[in-house]
JSON list of C-alpha atoms in Angstrom, two decimals:
[
{"chain": "A", "resi": 1, "resn": "MET", "atom": "CA", "xyz": [-22.99, -115.10, -21.86]},
{"chain": "A", "resi": 2, "resn": "ASP", "atom": "CA", "xyz": [-21.13, -111.85, -22.58]},
{"chain": "A", "resi": 3, "resn": "ALA", "atom": "CA", "xyz": [-21.99, -109.51, -25.44]},
{"chain": "A", "resi": 4, "resn": "THR", "atom": "CA", "xyz": [-19.07, -110.63, -27.61]},
{"chain": "A", "resi": 5, "resn": "THR", "atom": "CA", "xyz": [-20.00, -114.30, -27.34]},
{"chain": "A", "resi": 6, "resn": "ASN", "atom": "CA", "xyz": [-23.61, -113.50, -28.19]},
{"chain": "A", "resi": 7, "resn": "GLN", "atom": "CA", "xyz": [-22.54, -111.51, -31.25]},
{"chain": "A", "resi": 8, "resn": "LEU", "atom": "CA", "xyz": [-20.32, -114.36, -32.44]},
{"chain": "A", "resi": 9, "resn": "ASP", "atom": "CA", "xyz": [-23.18, -116.81, -32.03]},
{"chain": "A", "resi": 10, "resn": "ARG", "atom": "CA", "xyz": [-25.49, -114.56, -34.04]},
{"chain": "A", "resi": 11, "resn": "ILE", "atom": "CA", "xyz": [-23.06, -113.96, -36.90]},
{"chain": "A", "resi": 12, "resn": "GLY", "atom": "CA", "xyz": [-22.17, -117.64, -36.80]},
{"chain": "A", "resi": 13, "resn": "ALA", "atom": "CA", "xyz": [-25.79, -118.61, -37.38]},
{"chain": "A", "resi": 14, "resn": "LEU", "atom": "CA", "xyz": [-25.98, -116.27, -40.38]},
{"chain": "A", "resi": 15, "resn": "GLU", "atom": "CA", "xyz": [-22.69, -117.55, -41.80]},
{"chain": "A", "resi": 16, "resn": "SER", "atom": "CA", "xyz": [-23.93, -121.12, -41.50]},
{"chain": "A", "resi": 17, "resn": "LEU", "atom": "CA", "xyz": [-27.13, -120.34, -43.40]},
{"chain": "A", "resi": 18, "resn": "LEU", "atom": "CA", "xyz": [-25.24, -118.51, -46.15]},
{"chain": "A", "resi": 19, "resn": "ASN", "atom": "CA", "xyz": [-22.66, -121.30, -46.45]},
{"chain": "A", "resi": 20, "resn": "GLU", "atom": "CA", "xyz": [-25.30, -124.05, -46.49]},
{"chain": "A", "resi": 21, "resn": "ARG", "atom": "CA", "xyz": [-27.66, -122.43, -49.00]},
{"chain": "A", "resi": 22, "resn": "TYR", "atom": "CA", "xyz": [-27.37, -123.41, -52.63]},
{"chain": "A", "resi": 23, "resn": "SER", "atom": "CA", "xyz": [-29.63, -123.46, -55.67]},
{"chain": "A", "resi": 24, "resn": "VAL", "atom": "CA", "xyz": [-31.56, -126.72, -55.43]},
{"chain": "A", "resi": 25, "resn": "ARG", "atom": "CA", "xyz": [-32.23, -128.39, -58.79]},
{"chain": "A", "resi": 26, "resn": "ALA", "atom": "CA", "xyz": [-33.95, -131.57, -57.59]},
{"chain": "A", "resi": 27, "resn": "PHE", "atom": "CA", "xyz": [-36.76, -131.63, -55.03]},
{"chain": "A", "resi": 28, "resn": "LEU", "atom": "CA", "xyz": [-38.76, -134.28, -53.23]},
{"chain": "A", "resi": 29, "resn": "ALA", "atom": "CA", "xyz": [-42.47, -134.42, -54.03]},
{"chain": "A", "resi": 30, "resn": "ARG", "atom": "CA", "xyz": [-43.28, -133.77, -50.35]},
{"chain": "A", "resi": 31, "resn": "GLU", "atom": "CA", "xyz": [-45.26, -130.55, -49.87]},
{"chain": "A", "resi": 32, "resn": "VAL", "atom": "CA", "xyz": [-44.33, -127.89, -47.32]},
{"chain": "A", "resi": 33, "resn": "PRO", "atom": "CA", "xyz": [-46.90, -127.43, -44.54]},
{"chain": "A", "resi": 34, "resn": "ARG", "atom": "CA", "xyz": [-48.69, -124.07, -44.73]},
{"chain": "A", "resi": 35, "resn": "GLU", "atom": "CA", "xyz": [-47.51, -123.05, -41.25]},
{"chain": "A", "resi": 36, "resn": "ILE", "atom": "CA", "xyz": [-43.86, -123.42, -42.31]},
{"chain": "A", "resi": 37, "resn": "MET", "atom": "CA", "xyz": [-44.50, -121.39, -45.47]},
{"chain": "A", "resi": 38, "resn": "GLU", "atom": "CA", "xyz": [-46.13, -118.66, -43.39]},
{"chain": "A", "resi": 39, "resn": "HIS", "atom": "CA", "xyz": [-43.17, -118.64, -41.00]},
{"chain": "A", "resi": 40, "resn": "VAL", "atom": "CA", "xyz": [-40.80, -118.09, -43.94]},
{"chain": "A", "resi": 41, "resn": "LEU", "atom": "CA", "xyz": [-43.02, -115.32, -45.28]},
{"chain": "A", "resi": 42, "resn": "THR", "atom": "CA", "xyz": [-43.31, -113.63, -41.88]},
{"chain": "A", "resi": 43, "resn": "VAL", "atom": "CA", "xyz": [-39.53, -113.54, -41.49]},
{"chain": "A", "resi": 44, "resn": "ALA", "atom": "CA", "xyz": [-38.94, -112.32, -45.06]},
{"chain": "A", "resi": 45, "resn": "GLN", "atom": "CA", "xyz": [-41.50, -109.56, -44.59]},
{"chain": "A", "resi": 46, "resn": "ARG", "atom": "CA", "xyz": [-38.97, -107.81, -42.30]},
{"chain": "A", "resi": 47, "resn": "THR", "atom": "CA", "xyz": [-36.84, -107.04, -45.38]},
{"chain": "A", "resi": 48, "resn": "ALA", "atom": "CA", "xyz": [-35.68, -103.42, -45.60]},
{"chain": "A", "resi": 49, "resn": "SER", "atom": "CA", "xyz": [-37.02, -101.37, -48.51]},
{"chain": "A", "resi": 50, "resn": "TRP", "atom": "CA", "xyz": [-36.79, -97.82, -49.84]},
{"chain": "A", "resi": 51, "resn": "CYS", "atom": "CA", "xyz": [-39.08, -95.57, -47.74]},
{"chain": "A", "resi": 52, "resn": "ASN", "atom": "CA", "xyz": [-40.49, -98.81, -46.25]},
{"chain": "A", "resi": 53, "resn": "SER", "atom": "CA", "xyz": [-42.49, -99.20, -49.46]},
{"chain": "A", "resi": 54, "resn": "GLN", "atom": "CA", "xyz": [-42.33, -103.04, -49.20]},
{"chain": "A", "resi": 55, "resn": "PRO", "atom": "CA", "xyz": [-43.01, -103.31, -52.94]},
{"chain": "A", "resi": 56, "resn": "TRP", "atom": "CA", "xyz": [-42.94, -107.11, -53.19]},
{"chain": "A", "resi": 57, "resn": "GLN", "atom": "CA", "xyz": [-46.07, -109.09, -53.78]},
{"chain": "A", "resi": 58, "resn": "VAL", "atom": "CA", "xyz": [-45.74, -112.86, -53.65]},
{"chain": "A", "resi": 59, "resn": "LEU", "atom": "CA", "xyz": [-47.95, -115.35, -55.45]},
{"chain": "A", "resi": 60, "resn": "ILE", "atom": "CA", "xyz": [-47.42, -118.99, -54.41]},
{"chain": "A", "resi": 61, "resn": "ALA", "atom": "CA", "xyz": [-48.77, -121.80, -56.57]},
{"chain": "A", "resi": 62, "resn": "SER", "atom": "CA", "xyz": [-49.09, -125.31, -55.14]},
{"chain": "A", "resi": 63, "resn": "GLY", "atom": "CA", "xyz": [-50.88, -128.53, -55.99]},
{"chain": "A", "resi": 64, "resn": "ALA", "atom": "CA", "xyz": [-53.14, -128.48, -59.03]},
{"chain": "A", "resi": 65, "resn": "ALA", "atom": "CA", "xyz": [-52.60, -124.71, -59.50]},
{"chain": "A", "resi": 66, "resn": "LYS", "atom": "CA", "xyz": [-48.85, -125.20, -59.70]},
{"chain": "A", "resi": 67, "resn": "GLU", "atom": "CA", "xyz": [-49.30, -128.02, -62.20]},
{"chain": "A", "resi": 68, "resn": "ARG", "atom": "CA", "xyz": [-51.53, -125.92, -64.47]},
{"chain": "A", "resi": 69, "resn": "PHE", "atom": "CA", "xyz": [-48.99, -123.11, -64.36]},
{"chain": "A", "resi": 70, "resn": "ARG", "atom": "CA", "xyz": [-46.09, -125.51, -64.99]},
{"chain": "A", "resi": 71, "resn": "LYS", "atom": "CA", "xyz": [-47.74, -126.88, -68.12]},
{"chain": "A", "resi": 72, "resn": "ALA", "atom": "CA", "xyz": [-48.51, -123.40, -69.43]},
{"chain": "A", "resi": 73, "resn": "ILE", "atom": "CA", "xyz": [-45.09, -121.85, -68.92]},
{"chain": "A", "resi": 74, "resn": "TYR", "atom": "CA", "xyz": [-43.23, -124.99, -70.04]},
{"chain": "A", "resi": 75, "resn": "ALA", "atom": "CA", "xyz": [-45.21, -125.07, -73.28]},
{"chain": "A", "resi": 76, "resn": "GLU", "atom": "CA", "xyz": [-44.42, -121.43, -74.02]},
{"chain": "A", "resi": 77, "resn": "ALA", "atom": "CA", "xyz": [-40.74, -121.82, -73.20]},
{"chain": "A", "resi": 78, "resn": "ALA", "atom": "CA", "xyz": [-40.42, -125.02, -75.24]},
{"chain": "A", "resi": 79, "resn": "SER", "atom": "CA", "xyz": [-42.13, -123.37, -78.22]},
{"chain": "A", "resi": 80, "resn": "GLY", "atom": "CA", "xyz": [-39.25, -120.93, -78.62]},
{"chain": "A", "resi": 81, "resn": "ALA", "atom": "CA", "xyz": [-41.44, -117.91, -77.87]},
{"chain": "A", "resi": 82, "resn": "ARG", "atom": "CA", "xyz": [-39.58, -114.62, -77.72]},
{"chain": "A", "resi": 83, "resn": "ASP", "atom": "CA", "xyz": [-38.42, -113.27, -74.38]},
{"chain": "A", "resi": 84, "resn": "ASP", "atom": "CA", "xyz": [-40.99, -111.17, -72.59]},
{"chain": "A", "resi": 85, "resn": "HIS", "atom": "CA", "xyz": [-39.04, -109.65, -69.69]},
{"chain": "A", "resi": 86, "resn": "ASP", "atom": "CA", "xyz": [-40.47, -106.77, -67.68]},
{"chain": "A", "resi": 87, "resn": "PHE", "atom": "CA", "xyz": [-36.95, -105.72, -66.66]},
{"chain": "A", "resi": 88, "resn": "THR", "atom": "CA", "xyz": [-34.09, -105.56, -69.16]},
{"chain": "A", "resi": 89, "resn": "PRO", "atom": "CA", "xyz": [-31.84, -108.61, -68.69]},
{"chain": "A", "resi": 90, "resn": "PRO", "atom": "CA", "xyz": [-28.03, -108.38, -68.82]},
{"chain": "A", "resi": 91, "resn": "ARG", "atom": "CA", "xyz": [-26.88, -107.25, -72.26]},
{"chain": "A", "resi": 92, "resn": "GLU", "atom": "CA", "xyz": [-23.84, -109.51, -72.03]},
{"chain": "A", "resi": 93, "resn": "TYR", "atom": "CA", "xyz": [-21.40, -111.04, -69.56]},
{"chain": "A", "resi": 94, "resn": "VAL", "atom": "CA", "xyz": [-17.78, -109.94, -70.02]},
{"chain": "A", "resi": 95, "resn": "GLY", "atom": "CA", "xyz": [-14.48, -110.42, -68.21]},
{"chain": "A", "resi": 96, "resn": "VAL", "atom": "CA", "xyz": [-14.63, -111.97, -64.77]},
{"chain": "A", "resi": 97, "resn": "TYR", "atom": "CA", "xyz": [-18.44, -112.02, -64.88]},
{"chain": "A", "resi": 98, "resn": "LEU", "atom": "CA", "xyz": [-18.34, -114.24, -67.95]},
{"chain": "A", "resi": 99, "resn": "GLU", "atom": "CA", "xyz": [-15.70, -116.45, -66.29]},
{"chain": "A", "resi": 100, "resn": "ARG", "atom": "CA", "xyz": [-17.89, -116.92, -63.21]},
{"chain": "A", "resi": 101, "resn": "ARG", "atom": "CA", "xyz": [-20.95, -117.66, -65.32]},
{"chain": "A", "resi": 102, "resn": "ARG", "atom": "CA", "xyz": [-19.07, -120.29, -67.32]},
{"chain": "A", "resi": 103, "resn": "GLU", "atom": "CA", "xyz": [-17.60, -121.87, -64.21]},
{"chain": "A", "resi": 104, "resn": "SER", "atom": "CA", "xyz": [-21.06, -122.23, -62.68]},
{"chain": "A", "resi": 105, "resn": "GLY", "atom": "CA", "xyz": [-22.55, -123.62, -65.88]},
{"chain": "A", "resi": 106, "resn": "PHE", "atom": "CA", "xyz": [-19.78, -126.16, -66.43]},
{"chain": "A", "resi": 107, "resn": "GLN", "atom": "CA", "xyz": [-20.09, -127.31, -62.81]},
{"chain": "A", "resi": 108, "resn": "LEU", "atom": "CA", "xyz": [-23.75, -128.06, -63.47]},
{"chain": "A", "resi": 109, "resn": "TYR", "atom": "CA", "xyz": [-23.14, -129.80, -66.80]},
{"chain": "A", "resi": 110, "resn": "ASN", "atom": "CA", "xyz": [-20.20, -131.84, -65.51]},
{"chain": "A", "resi": 111, "resn": "THR", "atom": "CA", "xyz": [-22.24, -132.99, -62.51]},
{"chain": "A", "resi": 112, "resn": "LEU", "atom": "CA", "xyz": [-25.00, -134.16, -64.85]},
{"chain": "A", "resi": 113, "resn": "GLY", "atom": "CA", "xyz": [-22.57, -135.78, -67.29]},
{"chain": "A", "resi": 114, "resn": "ILE", "atom": "CA", "xyz": [-23.43, -133.38, -70.12]},
{"chain": "A", "resi": 115, "resn": "PRO", "atom": "CA", "xyz": [-20.48, -133.13, -72.57]},
{"chain": "A", "resi": 116, "resn": "ARG", "atom": "CA", "xyz": [-19.03, -129.69, -73.08]},
{"chain": "A", "resi": 117, "resn": "GLY", "atom": "CA", "xyz": [-20.46, -128.08, -76.19]},
{"chain": "A", "resi": 118, "resn": "ASP", "atom": "CA", "xyz": [-23.61, -130.23, -76.30]},
{"chain": "A", "resi": 119, "resn": "LYS", "atom": "CA", "xyz": [-25.97, -127.35, -76.93]},
{"chain": "A", "resi": 120, "resn": "ALA", "atom": "CA", "xyz": [-29.03, -129.57, -77.30]},
{"chain": "A", "resi": 121, "resn": "ALA", "atom": "CA", "xyz": [-28.43, -131.00, -73.82]},
{"chain": "A", "resi": 122, "resn": "TYR", "atom": "CA", "xyz": [-27.82, -127.48, -72.46]},
{"chain": "A", "resi": 123, "resn": "ALA", "atom": "CA", "xyz": [-31.20, -126.43, -73.87]},
{"chain": "A", "resi": 124, "resn": "ARG", "atom": "CA", "xyz": [-32.97, -129.46, -72.35]},
{"chain": "A", "resi": 125, "resn": "GLN", "atom": "CA", "xyz": [-31.48, -128.69, -68.96]},
{"chain": "A", "resi": 126, "resn": "ALA", "atom": "CA", "xyz": [-32.48, -125.02, -69.24]},
{"chain": "A", "resi": 127, "resn": "LEU", "atom": "CA", "xyz": [-36.07, -126.10, -69.84]},
{"chain": "A", "resi": 128, "resn": "GLU", "atom": "CA", "xyz": [-36.06, -127.79, -66.42]},
{"chain": "A", "resi": 129, "resn": "ASN", "atom": "CA", "xyz": [-36.49, -124.28, -65.02]},
{"chain": "A", "resi": 130, "resn": "TYR", "atom": "CA", "xyz": [-40.05, -124.50, -66.32]},
{"chain": "A", "resi": 131, "resn": "ASN", "atom": "CA", "xyz": [-40.64, -127.80, -64.55]},
{"chain": "A", "resi": 132, "resn": "PHE", "atom": "CA", "xyz": [-39.53, -125.95, -61.39]},
{"chain": "A", "resi": 133, "resn": "PHE", "atom": "CA", "xyz": [-36.96, -128.73, -60.97]},
{"chain": "A", "resi": 134, "resn": "GLY", "atom": "CA", "xyz": [-39.68, -130.90, -59.49]},
{"chain": "A", "resi": 135, "resn": "ALA", "atom": "CA", "xyz": [-40.45, -128.48, -56.63]},
{"chain": "A", "resi": 136, "resn": "PRO", "atom": "CA", "xyz": [-43.95, -128.77, -55.15]},
{"chain": "A", "resi": 137, "resn": "HIS", "atom": "CA", "xyz": [-44.27, -124.97, -54.82]},
{"chain": "A", "resi": 138, "resn": "VAL", "atom": "CA", "xyz": [-43.31, -121.96, -56.90]},
{"chain": "A", "resi": 139, "resn": "ALA", "atom": "CA", "xyz": [-43.43, -118.33, -55.78]},
{"chain": "A", "resi": 140, "resn": "ILE", "atom": "CA", "xyz": [-43.70, -115.44, -58.24]},
{"chain": "A", "resi": 141, "resn": "ILE", "atom": "CA", "xyz": [-42.26, -112.16, -56.97]},
{"chain": "A", "resi": 142, "resn": "HIS", "atom": "CA", "xyz": [-43.74, -109.07, -58.58]},
{"chain": "A", "resi": 143, "resn": "THR", "atom": "CA", "xyz": [-43.68, -105.34, -57.94]},
{"chain": "A", "resi": 144, "resn": "ASN", "atom": "CA", "xyz": [-45.44, -102.12, -58.92]},
{"chain": "A", "resi": 145, "resn": "GLU", "atom": "CA", "xyz": [-44.48, -100.62, -62.30]},
{"chain": "A", "resi": 146, "resn": "PRO", "atom": "CA", "xyz": [-44.14, -96.96, -61.15]},
{"chain": "A", "resi": 147, "resn": "LEU", "atom": "CA", "xyz": [-41.42, -97.95, -58.66]},
{"chain": "A", "resi": 148, "resn": "GLY", "atom": "CA", "xyz": [-39.15, -98.93, -61.53]},
{"chain": "A", "resi": 149, "resn": "ILE", "atom": "CA", "xyz": [-35.82, -100.62, -60.97]},
{"chain": "A", "resi": 150, "resn": "TYR", "atom": "CA", "xyz": [-35.69, -99.70, -57.27]},
{"chain": "A", "resi": 151, "resn": "GLY", "atom": "CA", "xyz": [-38.84, -101.69, -56.64]},
{"chain": "A", "resi": 152, "resn": "ALA", "atom": "CA", "xyz": [-37.04, -104.64, -58.24]},
{"chain": "A", "resi": 153, "resn": "ILE", "atom": "CA", "xyz": [-33.95, -104.03, -56.09]},
{"chain": "A", "resi": 154, "resn": "ASP", "atom": "CA", "xyz": [-36.08, -104.17, -52.94]},
{"chain": "A", "resi": 155, "resn": "CYS", "atom": "CA", "xyz": [-37.61, -107.41, -54.23]},
{"chain": "A", "resi": 156, "resn": "GLY", "atom": "CA", "xyz": [-34.10, -108.80, -54.65]},
{"chain": "A", "resi": 157, "resn": "ALA", "atom": "CA", "xyz": [-33.43, -108.19, -50.98]},
{"chain": "A", "resi": 158, "resn": "TYR", "atom": "CA", "xyz": [-36.72, -109.92, -50.18]},
{"chain": "A", "resi": 159, "resn": "VAL", "atom": "CA", "xyz": [-35.73, -112.95, -52.28]},
{"chain": "A", "resi": 160, "resn": "SER", "atom": "CA", "xyz": [-32.47, -113.29, -50.37]},
{"chain": "A", "resi": 161, "resn": "ASN", "atom": "CA", "xyz": [-34.21, -113.15, -47.00]},
{"chain": "A", "resi": 162, "resn": "PHE", "atom": "CA", "xyz": [-36.90, -115.58, -48.18]},
{"chain": "A", "resi": 163, "resn": "MET", "atom": "CA", "xyz": [-34.20, -118.08, -49.12]},
{"chain": "A", "resi": 164, "resn": "LEU", "atom": "CA", "xyz": [-32.32, -117.71, -45.83]},
{"chain": "A", "resi": 165, "resn": "ALA", "atom": "CA", "xyz": [-35.51, -118.11, -43.80]},
{"chain": "A", "resi": 166, "resn": "ALA", "atom": "CA", "xyz": [-36.40, -121.19, -45.85]},
{"chain": "A", "resi": 167, "resn": "GLN", "atom": "CA", "xyz": [-32.91, -122.60, -45.30]},
{"chain": "A", "resi": 168, "resn": "ALA", "atom": "CA", "xyz": [-33.25, -122.09, -41.55]},
{"chain": "A", "resi": 169, "resn": "LEU", "atom": "CA", "xyz": [-36.48, -124.10, -41.58]},
{"chain": "A", "resi": 170, "resn": "GLY", "atom": "CA", "xyz": [-35.02, -127.00, -43.53]},
{"chain": "A", "resi": 171, "resn": "LEU", "atom": "CA", "xyz": [-36.25, -126.07, -47.01]},
{"chain": "A", "resi": 172, "resn": "GLY", "atom": "CA", "xyz": [-34.43, -125.82, -50.32]},
{"chain": "A", "resi": 173, "resn": "THR", "atom": "CA", "xyz": [-34.90, -123.00, -52.83]},
{"chain": "A", "resi": 174, "resn": "ILE", "atom": "CA", "xyz": [-33.78, -121.83, -56.24]},
{"chain": "A", "resi": 175, "resn": "PRO", "atom": "CA", "xyz": [-34.28, -118.23, -57.43]},
{"chain": "A", "resi": 176, "resn": "GLN", "atom": "CA", "xyz": [-35.25, -118.21, -61.11]},
{"chain": "A", "resi": 177, "resn": "ALA", "atom": "CA", "xyz": [-34.87, -115.21, -63.37]},
{"chain": "A", "resi": 178, "resn": "ALA", "atom": "CA", "xyz": [-35.80, -117.62, -66.18]},
{"chain": "A", "resi": 179, "resn": "LEU", "atom": "CA", "xyz": [-39.46, -117.48, -65.20]},
{"chain": "A", "resi": 180, "resn": "ALA", "atom": "CA", "xyz": [-39.48, -113.71, -65.70]},
{"chain": "A", "resi": 181, "resn": "ARG", "atom": "CA", "xyz": [-38.71, -114.30, -69.38]},
{"chain": "A", "resi": 182, "resn": "HIS", "atom": "CA", "xyz": [-42.43, -115.06, -69.66]},
{"chain": "A", "resi": 183, "resn": "SER", "atom": "CA", "xyz": [-43.84, -112.17, -67.66]},
{"chain": "A", "resi": 184, "resn": "GLY", "atom": "CA", "xyz": [-46.79, -111.62, -69.98]},
{"chain": "A", "resi": 185, "resn": "LEU", "atom": "CA", "xyz": [-47.89, -115.23, -69.66]},
{"chain": "A", "resi": 186, "resn": "ILE", "atom": "CA", "xyz": [-47.56, -115.00, -65.87]},
{"chain": "A", "resi": 187, "resn": "ARG", "atom": "CA", "xyz": [-49.77, -111.89, -65.76]},
{"chain": "A", "resi": 188, "resn": "ARG", "atom": "CA", "xyz": [-52.38, -113.52, -67.98]},
{"chain": "A", "resi": 189, "resn": "HIS", "atom": "CA", "xyz": [-52.32, -116.87, -66.23]},
{"chain": "A", "resi": 190, "resn": "PHE", "atom": "CA", "xyz": [-52.77, -115.42, -62.75]},
{"chain": "A", "resi": 191, "resn": "ASN", "atom": "CA", "xyz": [-54.90, -112.42, -63.78]},
{"chain": "A", "resi": 192, "resn": "LEU", "atom": "CA", "xyz": [-52.39, -109.93, -62.40]},
{"chain": "A", "resi": 193, "resn": "PRO", "atom": "CA", "xyz": [-53.08, -106.23, -63.06]},
{"chain": "A", "resi": 194, "resn": "ASP", "atom": "CA", "xyz": [-51.26, -104.57, -65.97]},
{"chain": "A", "resi": 195, "resn": "ASP", "atom": "CA", "xyz": [-49.17, -102.46, -63.58]},
{"chain": "A", "resi": 196, "resn": "ARG", "atom": "CA", "xyz": [-47.50, -105.50, -61.98]},
{"chain": "A", "resi": 197, "resn": "ARG", "atom": "CA", "xyz": [-43.95, -106.28, -63.06]},
{"chain": "A", "resi": 198, "resn": "VAL", "atom": "CA", "xyz": [-42.50, -109.77, -62.61]},
{"chain": "A", "resi": 199, "resn": "VAL", "atom": "CA", "xyz": [-39.06, -109.81, -61.00]},
{"chain": "A", "resi": 200, "resn": "CYS", "atom": "CA", "xyz": [-38.38, -113.55, -60.69]},
{"chain": "A", "resi": 201, "resn": "GLY", "atom": "CA", "xyz": [-39.65, -116.83, -59.36]},
{"chain": "A", "resi": 202, "resn": "ILE", "atom": "CA", "xyz": [-38.53, -119.01, -56.46]},
{"chain": "A", "resi": 203, "resn": "SER", "atom": "CA", "xyz": [-39.14, -122.74, -56.63]},
{"chain": "A", "resi": 204, "resn": "PHE", "atom": "CA", "xyz": [-39.02, -124.30, -53.18]},
{"chain": "A", "resi": 205, "resn": "GLY", "atom": "CA", "xyz": [-39.67, -127.41, -51.16]},
{"chain": "A", "resi": 206, "resn": "TYR", "atom": "CA", "xyz": [-37.54, -130.15, -49.62]},
{"chain": "A", "resi": 207, "resn": "ALA", "atom": "CA", "xyz": [-34.26, -130.81, -51.42]},
{"chain": "A", "resi": 208, "resn": "ASP", "atom": "CA", "xyz": [-33.57, -134.28, -52.78]},
{"chain": "A", "resi": 209, "resn": "HIS", "atom": "CA", "xyz": [-30.12, -134.64, -51.20]},
{"chain": "A", "resi": 210, "resn": "ALA", "atom": "CA", "xyz": [-29.56, -137.99, -52.91]},
{"chain": "A", "resi": 211, "resn": "HIS", "atom": "CA", "xyz": [-29.77, -136.48, -56.40]},
{"chain": "A", "resi": 212, "resn": "GLN", "atom": "CA", "xyz": [-26.40, -135.90, -58.07]},
{"chain": "A", "resi": 213, "resn": "VAL", "atom": "CA", "xyz": [-27.35, -132.44, -59.31]},
{"chain": "A", "resi": 214, "resn": "ASN", "atom": "CA", "xyz": [-27.46, -131.18, -55.71]},
{"chain": "A", "resi": 215, "resn": "SER", "atom": "CA", "xyz": [-23.90, -132.31, -54.97]},
{"chain": "A", "resi": 216, "resn": "TYR", "atom": "CA", "xyz": [-21.82, -129.40, -56.25]},
{"chain": "A", "resi": 217, "resn": "ARG", "atom": "CA", "xyz": [-21.34, -125.88, -54.86]},
{"chain": "A", "resi": 218, "resn": "THR", "atom": "CA", "xyz": [-20.38, -122.66, -56.63]},
{"chain": "A", "resi": 219, "resn": "SER", "atom": "CA", "xyz": [-17.40, -120.55, -55.58]},
{"chain": "A", "resi": 220, "resn": "ARG", "atom": "CA", "xyz": [-17.34, -117.00, -54.25]},
{"chain": "A", "resi": 221, "resn": "ALA", "atom": "CA", "xyz": [-14.91, -114.18, -54.93]},
{"chain": "A", "resi": 222, "resn": "SER", "atom": "CA", "xyz": [-12.74, -112.99, -52.07]},
{"chain": "A", "resi": 223, "resn": "VAL", "atom": "CA", "xyz": [-13.49, -109.79, -50.19]},
{"chain": "A", "resi": 224, "resn": "ALA", "atom": "CA", "xyz": [-10.36, -108.27, -51.77]},
{"chain": "A", "resi": 225, "resn": "GLU", "atom": "CA", "xyz": [-11.83, -108.88, -55.23]},
{"chain": "A", "resi": 226, "resn": "ALA", "atom": "CA", "xyz": [-15.13, -107.19, -54.37]},
{"chain": "A", "resi": 227, "resn": "VAL", "atom": "CA", "xyz": [-14.32, -104.39, -51.92]},
{"chain": "A", "resi": 228, "resn": "THR", "atom": "CA", "xyz": [-12.24, -101.22, -52.07]},
{"chain": "A", "resi": 229, "resn": "PHE", "atom": "CA", "xyz": [-11.44, -99.42, -48.80]},
{"chain": "A", "resi": 230, "resn": "VAL", "atom": "CA", "xyz": [-10.88, -95.65, -49.04]},
{"chain": "A", "resi": 231, "resn": "ASP", "atom": "CA", "xyz": [-9.42, -94.22, -45.82]},
{"chain": "A", "resi": 232, "resn": "GLU", "atom": "CA", "xyz": [-7.93, -90.88, -46.84]}
]
């Protein structure tokens, strides 16, 4: 095998994982064996970070611990408690960013048969974040407060690599900024130190491929829409 063929095989494997991955919103009850989890975590640990600080810490709840956490965070979310983000969320979506957000949302609602404008149904579906969409495991990604936004950026890279490693091993994932809306509860529930800042969650397990909600895929902008080349 020549070098060019090997390179094409390698980039082809990455392209396949990126094209196959999607946000899973219905999981089987089947738990992931610990050795597979540890393989995902070992691969993701190779994520690049500023000054090799590796600022991510990962807390994974399973079994009875996951169920206790699910009940606690669902109750707070359903109560209408105010947002408690550690990192400032987007102020608003405008222009093409709003268009993409709407497209994604309407794909989800149309797949589930939710009529456009049914805000009560939208709210019920949003609360499914706090049931972890039926996933048997949920990971909480948190970082060190003094590292600020760049610690969170490094965690974002970690999340991406976690999801790709999970995809390669036959798992489904969904990254969830929604969980970070209840960062204070997460710190209290898991007795995390005050200097820990919650970036997001990742619910994961085996996707329920038969469920209708897992049947649609979001679009991506073209390279021309995202990239500007400056040659002179």
